[in-house]
Amino acid sequence: MADRYDPTPRTRIRRLPKRASYDHAAVHAVLDAGVLCHVGYVIDGQPYVTPTLYWRHGQRLYWHGSSASRMLRHLKDGVRVCVTVSHLDGLVLARSGFHSSVNYRSVMALGTARLVPEEDKAGVLEDFVERLLPGRWPELRPVTRQELKATTVLWMELQEVSAKIRTGMPIDDAEDYELPVWAGVVPLAAQIGAPQPDPRLDPGTPLPAYLQEVARRGLLQRCGGAAGQER
Amino acid sequence: MADRYDPTPRTRIRRLPKRASYDHAAVHAVLDAGVLCHVGYVIDGQPYVTPTLYWRHGQRLYWHGSSASRMLRHLKDGVRVCVTVSHLDGLVLARSGFHSSVNYRSVMALGTARLVPEEDKAGVLEDFVERLLPGRWPELRPVTRQELKATTVLWMELQEVSAKIRTGMPIDDAEDYELPVWAGVVPLAAQIGAPQPDPRLDPGTPLPAYLQEVARRGLLQRCGGAAGQER
């Protein structure tokens, strides 16, 4: 298997190409560091962008919910989508507005969304929960056939994909470095807070190991670890 | 002026309508709490979703960069877009997978992107910087005519807009509340770190007041404050 997605005219990054990457490792690292994606699709010529949870398994991206599901019920051949994942890592403050920027990691995946068939849904949803909070799925009240029916799960092949990443300090015009303007990076990151138990939870219920882990390491770091491994 | 966006067949929220809001106040609060949006547009039937910085001024949403700019150079009448802003506020862990969810605030705005004319660009960019970091624009090396020419700024009218918000604890099936499954909310939030000065910055350069403020209050709270006021 190639370790790189072939850039196409649609995914080749023309603006600031030095920020681009098509390597599986780089793309998967960005995907596995997140939980929320933005799915783009078209109805009657109008684009729509729906935020939703996603997860990756090998060369497949999965998400569930309503985003393209109404369309998909009528279109057996699938729906053209763009799934974008982005992490805003910092404000990059240069000595001029023009060279100011942001640090970020993003992935854009173009392709065709398809429905996960009924018989595969339970396994795919288990995979989702276990990647996020390993050990939680077996604790949950088991999913019913009716609930599975009511859940739309979509997937697309990772094939036409690019990553775009900016890191580091501002790059100013040579003559601007002498100006007395504060320059640098203001870091931004997704942070996890202390788990808040449901008031209706029996106070004797212990905090599960996977939530202790999350509280210690942060959710997204967790995702970027084990969930990033191919299985 | 009405204080509410009229829902249309395209923005009326059909799935979980109790989470919907069309009030200006609710929509603007979600918009003003963020800096990164996802812009959806269509080329040759293929949807694209580009992450980019945005800001709001009254009933206009602005963003800059390349997202729809290639198209716009050829289409004087504007480009159909969907701009989506979303904040992931927490994982909602129910006793079943089916009732598990996330807390979030999101806005979807449908409309037509247009170019900000050359003569208005400087003022619009000043507005952007001042909303994010009040006091920074006058400190910056002034923008040049050439830099303005190289910068594409887009805007759309806020007209066909909806917000969708979930807050609070999981809602489980009545019989599931007795199960010994940990349930509650794992909060997520965007956090700001300590400003990192450019190594090439004169060490005597003081940290500007707007960055001290950001370090104390957090960037996004700042946005939700002054930037949220109509002007």
CSV table of C-alpha atoms in Angstrom, one decimal:
chain,number,residue,atom,x,y,z
A,1,MET,CA,0.0,0.0,0.0
A,2,ALA,CA,1.3,3.4,-0.9
A,3,ASP,CA,2.0,5.6,2.2
A,4,ARG,CA,0.7,8.7,0.4
A,5,TYR,CA,-2.5,10.0,-1.1
A,6,ASP,CA,-2.0,11.0,-4.7
A,7,PRO,CA,-2.8,14.7,-5.1
A,8,THR,CA,-5.4,15.4,-7.7
A,9,PRO,CA,-6.3,18.7,-9.4
A,10,ARG,CA,-9.0,19.0,-6.7
A,11,THR,CA,-6.8,18.3,-3.7
A,12,ARG,CA,-3.4,19.7,-4.8
A,13,ILE,CA,-2.8,22.7,-2.6
A,14,ARG,CA,-1.8,25.7,-4.8
A,15,ARG,CA,-1.9,28.4,-2.2
A,16,LEU,CA,1.2,28.1,0.1
A,17,PRO,CA,2.0,24.6,-1.1
A,18,LYS,CA,4.8,24.2,1.5
A,19,ARG,CA,2.1,23.8,4.1
A,20,ALA,CA,0.6,20.8,2.2
A,21,SER,CA,1.0,17.2,3.0
A,22,TYR,CA,-0.4,14.1,1.4
A,23,ASP,CA,1.3,11.4,3.5
A,24,HIS,CA,-0.9,8.9,5.3
A,25,ALA,CA,0.9,9.5,8.6
A,26,ALA,CA,0.4,13.3,8.5
A,27,VAL,CA,-3.3,13.1,7.4
A,28,HIS,CA,-4.1,10.4,9.9
A,29,ALA,CA,-2.5,12.3,12.7
A,30,VAL,CA,-4.7,15.3,12.0
A,31,LEU,CA,-7.8,13.2,11.7
A,32,ASP,CA,-7.1,11.2,14.9
A,33,ALA,CA,-6.5,14.3,17.0
A,34,GLY,CA,-10.1,15.5,16.6
A,35,VAL,CA,-13.7,14.5,17.3
A,36,LEU,CA,-15.7,17.1,15.3
A,37,CYS,CA,-15.7,17.4,11.5
A,38,HIS,CA,-17.6,19.6,9.1
A,39,VAL,CA,-19.4,17.7,6.3
A,40,GLY,CA,-20.1,19.6,3.1
A,41,TYR,CA,-22.8,18.5,0.7
A,42,VAL,CA,-25.0,20.0,-2.0
A,43,ILE,CA,-28.8,20.2,-2.4
A,44,ASP,CA,-30.2,21.9,-5.4
A,45,GLY,CA,-27.0,23.8,-6.0
A,46,GLN,CA,-26.8,25.1,-2.4
A,47,PRO,CA,-23.9,24.0,-0.3
A,48,TYR,CA,-24.5,22.9,3.3
A,49,VAL,CA,-21.9,22.4,6.0
A,50,THR,CA,-22.9,20.3,9.0
A,51,PRO,CA,-20.7,19.8,12.1
A,52,THR,CA,-20.8,16.2,13.4
A,53,LEU,CA,-18.7,13.7,15.2
A,54,TYR,CA,-16.4,11.4,13.2
A,55,TRP,CA,-13.9,8.7,13.6
A,56,ARG,CA,-11.3,7.0,11.3
A,57,HIS,CA,-10.7,3.3,10.9
A,58,GLY,CA,-7.9,2.5,8.5
A,59,GLN,CA,-8.7,4.2,5.2
A,60,ARG,CA,-12.3,4.9,6.1
A,61,LEU,CA,-13.8,7.9,7.7
A,62,TYR,CA,-17.1,7.4,9.5
A,63,TRP,CA,-19.7,9.8,10.9
A,64,HIS,CA,-23.3,9.5,12.1
A,65,GLY,CA,-26.3,11.7,12.3
A,66,SER,CA,-28.4,13.5,9.8
A,67,SER,CA,-25.9,15.4,7.7
A,68,ALA,CA,-26.4,13.7,4.3
A,69,SER,CA,-28.8,11.0,5.5
A,70,ARG,CA,-31.9,12.5,4.0
A,71,MET,CA,-30.3,12.6,0.6
A,72,LEU,CA,-28.8,9.2,1.0
A,73,ARG,CA,-32.1,7.5,1.5
A,74,HIS,CA,-32.9,8.5,-2.1
A,75,LEU,CA,-29.5,8.1,-3.6
A,76,LYS,CA,-28.2,4.5,-3.5
A,77,ASP,CA,-25.1,5.4,-5.4
A,78,GLY,CA,-23.9,7.8,-2.6
A,79,VAL,CA,-23.6,11.5,-2.2
A,80,ARG,CA,-20.6,13.7,-3.0
A,81,VAL,CA,-19.2,15.2,0.1
A,82,CYS,CA,-16.2,17.1,1.5
A,83,VAL,CA,-15.3,16.3,5.1
A,84,THR,CA,-13.0,18.8,6.7
A,85,VAL,CA,-11.3,18.5,10.1
A,86,SER,CA,-9.4,21.5,11.5
A,87,HIS,CA,-7.5,22.3,14.7
A,88,LEU,CA,-6.8,25.9,15.5
A,89,ASP,CA,-3.4,25.9,17.3
A,90,GLY,CA,-2.6,29.5,17.7
A,91,LEU,CA,-2.8,33.1,16.6
A,92,VAL,CA,0.4,34.1,14.8
A,93,LEU,CA,0.9,37.8,15.5
A,94,ALA,CA,3.4,39.4,13.0
A,95,ARG,CA,4.6,43.0,12.9
A,96,SER,CA,2.2,43.7,10.0
A,97,GLY,CA,-1.4,42.6,9.6
A,98,PHE,CA,-0.5,41.1,6.2
A,99,HIS,CA,1.9,38.6,7.7
A,100,SER,CA,-0.2,37.7,10.7
A,101,SER,CA,-1.7,34.3,10.5
A,102,VAL,CA,-2.8,31.3,12.5
A,103,ASN,CA,-1.2,28.0,13.3
A,104,TYR,CA,-3.5,25.1,12.4
A,105,ARG,CA,-3.7,21.6,11.2
A,106,SER,CA,-6.5,20.7,8.7
A,107,VAL,CA,-7.5,17.9,6.5
A,108,MET,CA,-9.9,18.0,3.5
A,109,ALA,CA,-11.2,14.7,2.2
A,110,LEU,CA,-13.3,14.6,-1.0
A,111,GLY,CA,-15.3,11.6,-1.9
A,112,THR,CA,-18.6,9.8,-1.9
A,113,ALA,CA,-20.6,9.2,1.3
A,114,ARG,CA,-22.3,5.8,1.6
A,115,LEU,CA,-24.5,4.2,4.2
A,116,VAL,CA,-23.1,1.6,6.6
A,117,PRO,CA,-25.4,-1.4,6.1
A,118,GLU,CA,-27.7,-2.4,9.0
A,119,GLU,CA,-25.7,-5.5,9.9
A,120,ASP,CA,-22.5,-3.6,10.3
A,121,LYS,CA,-23.8,-0.7,12.4
A,122,ALA,CA,-23.3,-2.2,15.9
A,123,GLY,CA,-19.7,-3.1,15.2
A,124,VAL,CA,-18.9,0.3,13.7
A,125,LEU,CA,-20.5,2.2,16.6
A,126,GLU,CA,-18.6,0.1,19.1
A,127,ASP,CA,-15.4,1.0,17.3
A,128,PHE,CA,-16.4,4.7,17.6
A,129,VAL,CA,-17.0,4.6,21.4
A,130,GLU,CA,-14.0,2.4,22.1
A,131,ARG,CA,-11.7,4.7,20.2
A,132,LEU,CA,-12.9,7.7,22.2
A,133,LEU,CA,-13.3,6.1,25.6
A,134,PRO,CA,-11.7,2.6,25.6
A,135,GLY,CA,-13.7,0.3,27.9
A,136,ARG,CA,-17.0,2.2,27.8
A,137,TRP,CA,-18.9,0.2,25.2
A,138,PRO,CA,-19.2,-3.0,27.3
A,139,GLU,CA,-20.5,-1.0,30.3
A,140,LEU,CA,-23.3,0.6,28.3
A,141,ARG,CA,-26.8,-0.7,28.2
A,142,PRO,CA,-26.7,-2.8,25.0
A,143,VAL,CA,-28.0,-1.2,21.8
A,144,THR,CA,-31.3,-2.4,20.6
A,145,ARG,CA,-32.3,-3.3,17.1
A,146,GLN,CA,-34.7,-0.4,17.0
A,147,GLU,CA,-32.0,2.1,18.0
A,148,LEU,CA,-29.7,0.8,15.3
A,149,LYS,CA,-32.5,1.3,12.8
A,150,ALA,CA,-32.9,4.9,13.9
A,151,THR,CA,-29.2,5.6,13.6
A,152,THR,CA,-27.7,6.6,10.2
A,153,VAL,CA,-24.0,5.8,9.9
A,154,LEU,CA,-22.1,7.1,6.9
A,155,TRP,CA,-18.6,6.3,5.6
A,156,MET,CA,-16.3,7.4,2.9
A,157,GLU,CA,-13.0,6.1,1.6
A,158,LEU,CA,-9.9,8.2,2.3
A,159,GLN,CA,-8.6,8.6,-1.2
A,160,GLU,CA,-8.7,12.2,-2.4
A,161,VAL,CA,-7.2,13.8,0.6
A,162,SER,CA,-4.8,16.6,1.6
A,163,ALA,CA,-3.5,18.0,4.9
A,164,LYS,CA,-2.5,21.6,5.4
A,165,ILE,CA,-0.4,22.6,8.4
A,166,ARG,CA,1.2,25.8,9.7
A,167,THR,CA,3.4,25.8,12.7
A,168,GLY,CA,5.9,28.2,14.3
A,169,MET,CA,6.6,31.9,14.6
A,170,PRO,CA,5.5,34.7,12.2
A,171,ILE,CA,7.7,35.4,9.1
A,172,ASP,CA,7.9,39.1,8.8
A,173,ASP,CA,9.4,41.3,6.1
A,174,ALA,CA,13.1,41.8,6.8
A,175,GLU,CA,12.8,45.5,7.5
A,176,ASP,CA,9.9,45.0,9.9
A,177,TYR,CA,11.8,43.0,12.5
A,178,GLU,CA,13.2,46.2,14.0
A,179,LEU,CA,9.7,47.6,14.7
A,180,PRO,CA,8.7,47.8,18.4
A,181,VAL,CA,5.6,45.7,17.7
A,182,TRP,CA,4.9,42.6,19.9
A,183,ALA,CA,5.2,39.5,17.7
A,184,GLY,CA,4.8,35.9,18.5
A,185,VAL,CA,2.3,33.2,19.0
A,186,VAL,CA,-0.8,33.0,21.2
A,187,PRO,CA,-1.4,29.3,21.6
A,188,LEU,CA,-4.9,27.9,21.4
A,189,ALA,CA,-5.9,24.3,22.3
A,190,ALA,CA,-9.0,22.2,23.0
A,191,GLN,CA,-9.0,21.5,26.7
A,192,ILE,CA,-11.0,19.0,28.7
A,193,GLY,CA,-12.6,19.8,32.0
A,194,ALA,CA,-13.3,17.7,35.1
A,195,PRO,CA,-16.1,15.2,34.4
A,196,GLN,CA,-19.5,16.4,35.8
A,197,PRO,CA,-21.6,13.5,37.0
A,198,ASP,CA,-25.3,13.5,36.2
A,199,PRO,CA,-27.2,14.6,39.4
A,200,ARG,CA,-29.3,11.5,39.0
A,201,LEU,CA,-26.2,9.2,39.1
A,202,ASP,CA,-25.8,7.1,42.3
A,203,PRO,CA,-23.0,9.0,44.2
A,204,GLY,CA,-21.3,5.7,44.8
A,205,THR,CA,-20.7,5.1,41.1
A,206,PRO,CA,-16.9,5.3,40.7
A,207,LEU,CA,-15.3,7.4,37.9
A,208,PRO,CA,-14.4,4.8,35.2
A,209,ALA,CA,-10.7,4.3,34.4
A,210,TYR,CA,-11.2,5.8,30.9
A,211,LEU,CA,-12.4,9.0,32.4
A,212,GLN,CA,-9.6,9.2,34.9
A,213,GLU,CA,-7.3,8.7,31.9
A,214,VAL,CA,-9.0,11.5,30.0
A,215,ALA,CA,-8.8,13.9,32.9
A,216,ARG,CA,-5.1,13.2,33.2
A,217,ARG,CA,-4.1,13.2,29.6
A,218,GLY,CA,-6.8,15.2,27.8
A,219,LEU,CA,-9.3,13.7,25.4
A,220,LEU,CA,-7.7,14.7,22.1
A,221,GLN,CA,-4.3,13.5,23.1
A,222,ARG,CA,-5.9,10.2,23.9
A,223,CYS,CA,-7.5,10.2,20.4
A,224,GLY,CA,-4.1,10.9,18.8
A,225,GLY,CA,-2.6,7.9,20.6
A,226,ALA,CA,-4.3,4.6,20.4
A,227,ALA,CA,-7.0,5.7,18.0
A,228,GLY,CA,-4.3,6.7,15.6
A,229,GLN,CA,-3.0,3.2,15.1
A,230,GLU,CA,-4.1,1.2,12.1
A,231,ARG,CA,-6.0,-2.0,13.0
B,1,MET,CA,-35.6,45.7,12.6
B,2,ALA,CA,-36.9,42.3,13.5
B,3,ASP,CA,-34.9,40.6,16.2
B,4,ARG,CA,-35.2,37.2,14.6
B,5,TYR,CA,-34.1,35.5,11.3
B,6,ASP,CA,-37.1,34.1,9.5
B,7,PRO,CA,-36.7,30.4,9.1
B,8,THR,CA,-36.9,29.2,5.5
B,9,PRO,CA,-37.4,25.6,4.3
B,10,ARG,CA,-33.6,25.5,4.0
B,11,THR,CA,-32.8,26.7,7.5
B,12,ARG,CA,-35.7,25.4,9.5
B,13,ILE,CA,-34.3,22.7,11.8
B,14,ARG,CA,-36.4,19.6,11.5
B,15,ARG,CA,-34.2,17.2,13.5
B,16,LEU,CA,-34.5,18.0,17.3
B,17,PRO,CA,-36.2,21.4,16.6
B,18,LYS,CA,-36.2,22.2,20.4
B,19,ARG,CA,-32.4,22.8,19.9
B,20,ALA,CA,-33.1,25.5,17.3
B,21,SER,CA,-33.0,29.2,17.6
B,22,TYR,CA,-33.4,32.0,15.0
B,23,ASP,CA,-33.1,35.0,17.4
B,24,HIS,CA,-30.5,37.5,16.5
B,25,ALA,CA,-29.1,37.5,20.1
B,26,ALA,CA,-28.6,33.7,20.1
B,27,VAL,CA,-27.1,33.6,16.6
B,28,HIS,CA,-24.8,36.5,17.3
B,29,ALA,CA,-23.6,35.1,20.6
B,30,VAL,CA,-22.5,31.8,18.9
B,31,LEU,CA,-20.8,33.8,16.1
B,32,ASP,CA,-19.1,36.2,18.4
B,33,ALA,CA,-17.7,33.4,20.5
B,34,GLY,CA,-15.5,32.0,17.7
B,35,VAL,CA,-12.7,32.9,15.3
B,36,LEU,CA,-12.7,29.9,12.9
B,37,CYS,CA,-15.6,29.1,10.6
B,38,HIS,CA,-16.0,26.5,7.8
B,39,VAL,CA,-17.1,27.9,4.4
B,40,GLY,CA,-18.8,25.5,2.1
B,41,TYR,CA,-19.0,26.2,-1.7
B,42,VAL,CA,-19.5,24.2,-4.9
B,43,ILE,CA,-17.3,23.8,-7.9
B,44,ASP,CA,-18.5,21.5,-10.7
B,45,GLY,CA,-20.9,19.8,-8.4
B,46,GLN,CA,-18.3,19.0,-5.8
B,47,PRO,CA,-18.7,20.6,-2.4
B,48,TYR,CA,-15.6,22.0,-0.7
B,49,VAL,CA,-15.3,23.0,3.0
B,50,THR,CA,-12.5,25.5,3.8
B,51,PRO,CA,-11.7,26.5,7.4
B,52,THR,CA,-10.9,30.2,7.8
B,53,LEU,CA,-11.0,33.1,10.2
B,54,TYR,CA,-14.2,35.2,10.3
B,55,TRP,CA,-15.7,38.1,12.1
B,56,ARG,CA,-19.2,39.7,12.3
B,57,HIS,CA,-20.1,43.3,12.0
B,58,GLY,CA,-23.8,43.9,12.5
B,59,GLN,CA,-25.7,41.8,10.0
B,60,ARG,CA,-22.7,41.0,7.9
B,61,LEU,CA,-20.3,38.1,8.2
B,62,TYR,CA,-16.7,38.6,6.9
B,63,TRP,CA,-13.8,36.3,6.1
B,64,HIS,CA,-10.7,36.5,4.2
B,65,GLY,CA,-8.4,34.2,2.3
B,66,SER,CA,-8.7,32.0,-0.6
B,67,SER,CA,-11.8,30.0,0.1
B,68,ALA,CA,-14.2,31.2,-2.6
B,69,SER,CA,-11.8,33.8,-4.0
B,70,ARG,CA,-10.8,31.9,-7.2
B,71,MET,CA,-14.5,31.5,-8.1
B,72,LEU,CA,-15.3,35.0,-7.2
B,73,ARG,CA,-12.9,36.5,-9.6
B,74,HIS,CA,-15.0,35.0,-12.4
B,75,LEU,CA,-18.4,35.5,-10.9
B,76,LYS,CA,-19.4,39.1,-10.3
B,77,ASP,CA,-22.8,38.1,-9.0
B,78,GLY,CA,-21.4,36.3,-6.0
B,79,VAL,CA,-21.0,32.7,-5.0
B,80,ARG,CA,-23.5,30.6,-3.0
B,81,VAL,CA,-22.0,29.6,0.3
B,82,CYS,CA,-22.8,28.1,3.6
B,83,VAL,CA,-20.8,29.4,6.5
B,84,THR,CA,-20.9,27.2,9.6
B,85,VAL,CA,-19.5,28.1,13.0
B,86,SER,CA,-19.5,25.4,15.8
B,87,HIS,CA,-18.3,25.1,19.3
B,88,LEU,CA,-17.9,21.7,20.9
B,89,ASP,CA,-18.7,22.2,24.6
B,90,GLY,CA,-18.7,18.7,26.0
B,91,LEU,CA,-19.3,15.0,25.6
B,92,VAL,CA,-22.6,13.9,26.9
B,93,LEU,CA,-22.3,10.4,28.3
B,94,ALA,CA,-25.6,8.6,28.7
B,95,ARG,CA,-26.3,5.1,30.1
B,96,SER,CA,-26.8,4.0,26.5
B,97,GLY,CA,-24.9,4.7,23.4
B,98,PHE,CA,-28.1,5.8,21.6
B,99,HIS,CA,-28.8,8.7,24.1
B,100,SER,CA,-25.1,9.7,24.3
B,101,SER,CA,-24.6,13.1,22.6
B,102,VAL,CA,-22.5,16.2,22.6
B,103,ASN,CA,-23.1,19.7,24.0
B,104,TYR,CA,-22.5,22.2,21.3
B,105,ARG,CA,-23.4,25.6,19.9
B,106,SER,CA,-23.5,26.0,16.1
B,107,VAL,CA,-24.7,28.5,13.5
B,108,MET,CA,-25.3,27.8,9.8
B,109,ALA,CA,-25.6,30.8,7.5
B,110,LEU,CA,-26.7,30.4,3.9
B,111,GLY,CA,-26.2,33.1,1.4
B,112,THR,CA,-24.1,34.7,-1.3
B,113,ALA,CA,-20.5,35.6,-0.8
B,114,ARG,CA,-19.4,38.9,-2.3
B,115,LEU,CA,-16.0,40.7,-2.6
B,116,VAL,CA,-15.3,43.6,-0.3
B,117,PRO,CA,-14.3,46.4,-2.7
B,118,GLU,CA,-10.8,47.6,-2.8
B,119,GLU,CA,-11.5,51.0,-1.1
B,120,ASP,CA,-13.2,49.3,1.9
B,121,LYS,CA,-10.7,46.6,2.6
B,122,ALA,CA,-8.4,48.5,5.0
B,123,GLY,CA,-11.3,49.6,7.2
B,124,VAL,CA,-12.8,46.1,7.3
B,125,LEU,CA,-9.4,44.5,8.2
B,126,GLU,CA,-8.9,47.0,10.9
B,127,ASP,CA,-12.3,46.1,12.3
B,128,PHE,CA,-11.3,42.4,12.3
B,129,VAL,CA,-8.0,43.0,14.2
B,130,GLU,CA,-9.6,45.4,16.7
B,131,ARG,CA,-12.5,43.0,17.5
B,132,LEU,CA,-10.0,40.2,18.3
B,133,LEU,CA,-7.2,42.3,19.9
B,134,PRO,CA,-8.4,45.8,20.7
B,135,GLY,CA,-5.6,48.3,20.4
B,136,ARG,CA,-3.3,46.2,18.1
B,137,TRP,CA,-4.2,47.7,14.7
B,138,PRO,CA,-2.6,51.1,15.4
B,139,GLU,CA,0.6,49.4,16.6
B,140,LEU,CA,1.1,47.4,13.4
B,141,ARG,CA,3.3,48.5,10.5
B,142,PRO,CA,0.6,50.1,8.3
B,143,VAL,CA,-0.8,48.0,5.5
B,144,THR,CA,0.4,48.8,2.0
B,145,ARG,CA,-1.7,49.3,-1.1
B,146,GLN,CA,0.0,46.2,-2.6
B,147,GLU,CA,-0.9,44.1,0.4
B,148,LEU,CA,-4.5,45.1,0.2
B,149,LYS,CA,-4.5,44.2,-3.4
B,150,ALA,CA,-3.2,40.7,-2.5
B,151,THR,CA,-5.9,40.2,0.2
B,152,THR,CA,-9.3,38.9,-0.7
B,153,VAL,CA,-12.0,39.8,1.8
B,154,LEU,CA,-15.5,38.3,1.4
B,155,TRP,CA,-18.7,39.1,3.1
B,156,MET,CA,-22.3,37.8,3.2
B,157,GLU,CA,-25.5,39.1,4.6
B,158,LEU,CA,-26.9,37.3,7.7
B,159,GLN,CA,-30.4,36.6,6.5
B,160,GLU,CA,-31.0,32.9,6.1
B,161,VAL,CA,-29.5,31.7,9.4
B,162,SER,CA,-30.2,29.3,12.2
B,163,ALA,CA,-28.5,28.3,15.5
B,164,LYS,CA,-28.6,24.9,17.1
B,165,ILE,CA,-27.6,24.5,20.7
B,166,ARG,CA,-27.5,21.6,23.1
B,167,THR,CA,-26.7,22.0,26.8
B,168,GLY,CA,-27.0,20.0,30.0
B,169,MET,CA,-27.0,16.4,31.2
B,170,PRO,CA,-27.9,13.3,29.2
B,171,ILE,CA,-31.6,12.4,28.9
B,172,ASP,CA,-31.8,8.6,29.4
B,173,ASP,CA,-34.7,6.2,29.0
B,174,ALA,CA,-36.5,6.0,32.3
B,175,GLU,CA,-35.6,2.4,33.0
B,176,ASP,CA,-31.9,3.1,32.3
B,177,TYR,CA,-31.3,5.5,35.2
B,178,GLU,CA,-30.9,2.6,37.6
B,179,LEU,CA,-28.0,1.1,35.6
B,180,PRO,CA,-24.6,1.3,37.2
B,181,VAL,CA,-23.2,3.2,34.2
B,182,TRP,CA,-21.3,6.4,34.7
B,183,ALA,CA,-23.3,9.2,33.2
B,184,GLY,CA,-22.7,12.9,32.9
B,185,VAL,CA,-20.8,15.5,30.9
B,186,VAL,CA,-17.1,15.8,30.0
B,187,PRO,CA,-16.6,19.5,29.4
B,188,LEU,CA,-14.6,20.6,26.4
B,189,ALA,CA,-13.4,24.2,25.8
B,190,ALA,CA,-11.0,26.2,23.7
B,191,GLN,CA,-8.2,27.4,25.9
B,192,ILE,CA,-5.6,30.0,25.4
B,193,GLY,CA,-2.0,29.6,26.5
B,194,ALA,CA,0.6,32.0,27.6
B,195,PRO,CA,1.8,34.2,24.7
B,196,GLN,CA,5.1,33.0,23.2
B,197,PRO,CA,7.3,35.9,22.0
B,198,ASP,CA,9.1,35.6,18.7
B,199,PRO,CA,12.8,34.8,19.5
B,200,ARG,CA,13.7,37.7,17.3
B,201,LEU,CA,11.6,40.1,19.4
B,202,ASP,CA,13.6,42.6,21.4
B,203,PRO,CA,13.3,41.2,25.0
B,204,GLY,CA,12.5,44.6,26.3
B,205,THR,CA,9.2,44.7,24.3
B,206,PRO,CA,6.4,44.8,26.8
B,207,LEU,CA,3.5,42.5,26.5
B,208,PRO,CA,0.7,44.7,25.2
B,209,ALA,CA,-2.4,45.3,27.3
B,210,TYR,CA,-4.7,43.4,24.9
B,211,LEU,CA,-2.5,40.3,25.3
B,212,GLN,CA,-2.5,40.6,29.1
B,213,GLU,CA,-6.3,40.8,28.9
B,214,VAL,CA,-6.4,37.7,26.7
B,215,ALA,CA,-4.1,35.8,29.0
B,216,ARG,CA,-6.4,36.7,31.9
B,217,ARG,CA,-9.8,36.3,30.4
B,218,GLY,CA,-9.3,33.9,27.4
B,219,LEU,CA,-9.5,34.9,23.8
B,220,LEU,CA,-13.0,33.5,23.0
B,221,GLN,CA,-14.6,35.1,26.1
B,222,ARG,CA,-13.1,38.3,24.9
B,223,CYS,CA,-14.7,37.9,21.5
B,224,GLY,CA,-18.0,37.1,23.1
B,225,GLY,CA,-17.8,40.4,24.9
B,226,ALA,CA,-17.1,43.6,23.1
B,227,ALA,CA,-17.1,42.0,19.7
B,228,GLY,CA,-20.6,40.9,20.3
B,229,GLN,CA,-22.0,44.4,20.5
B,230,GLU,CA,-23.7,45.9,17.6
B,231,ARG,CA,-22.0,49.0,16.3
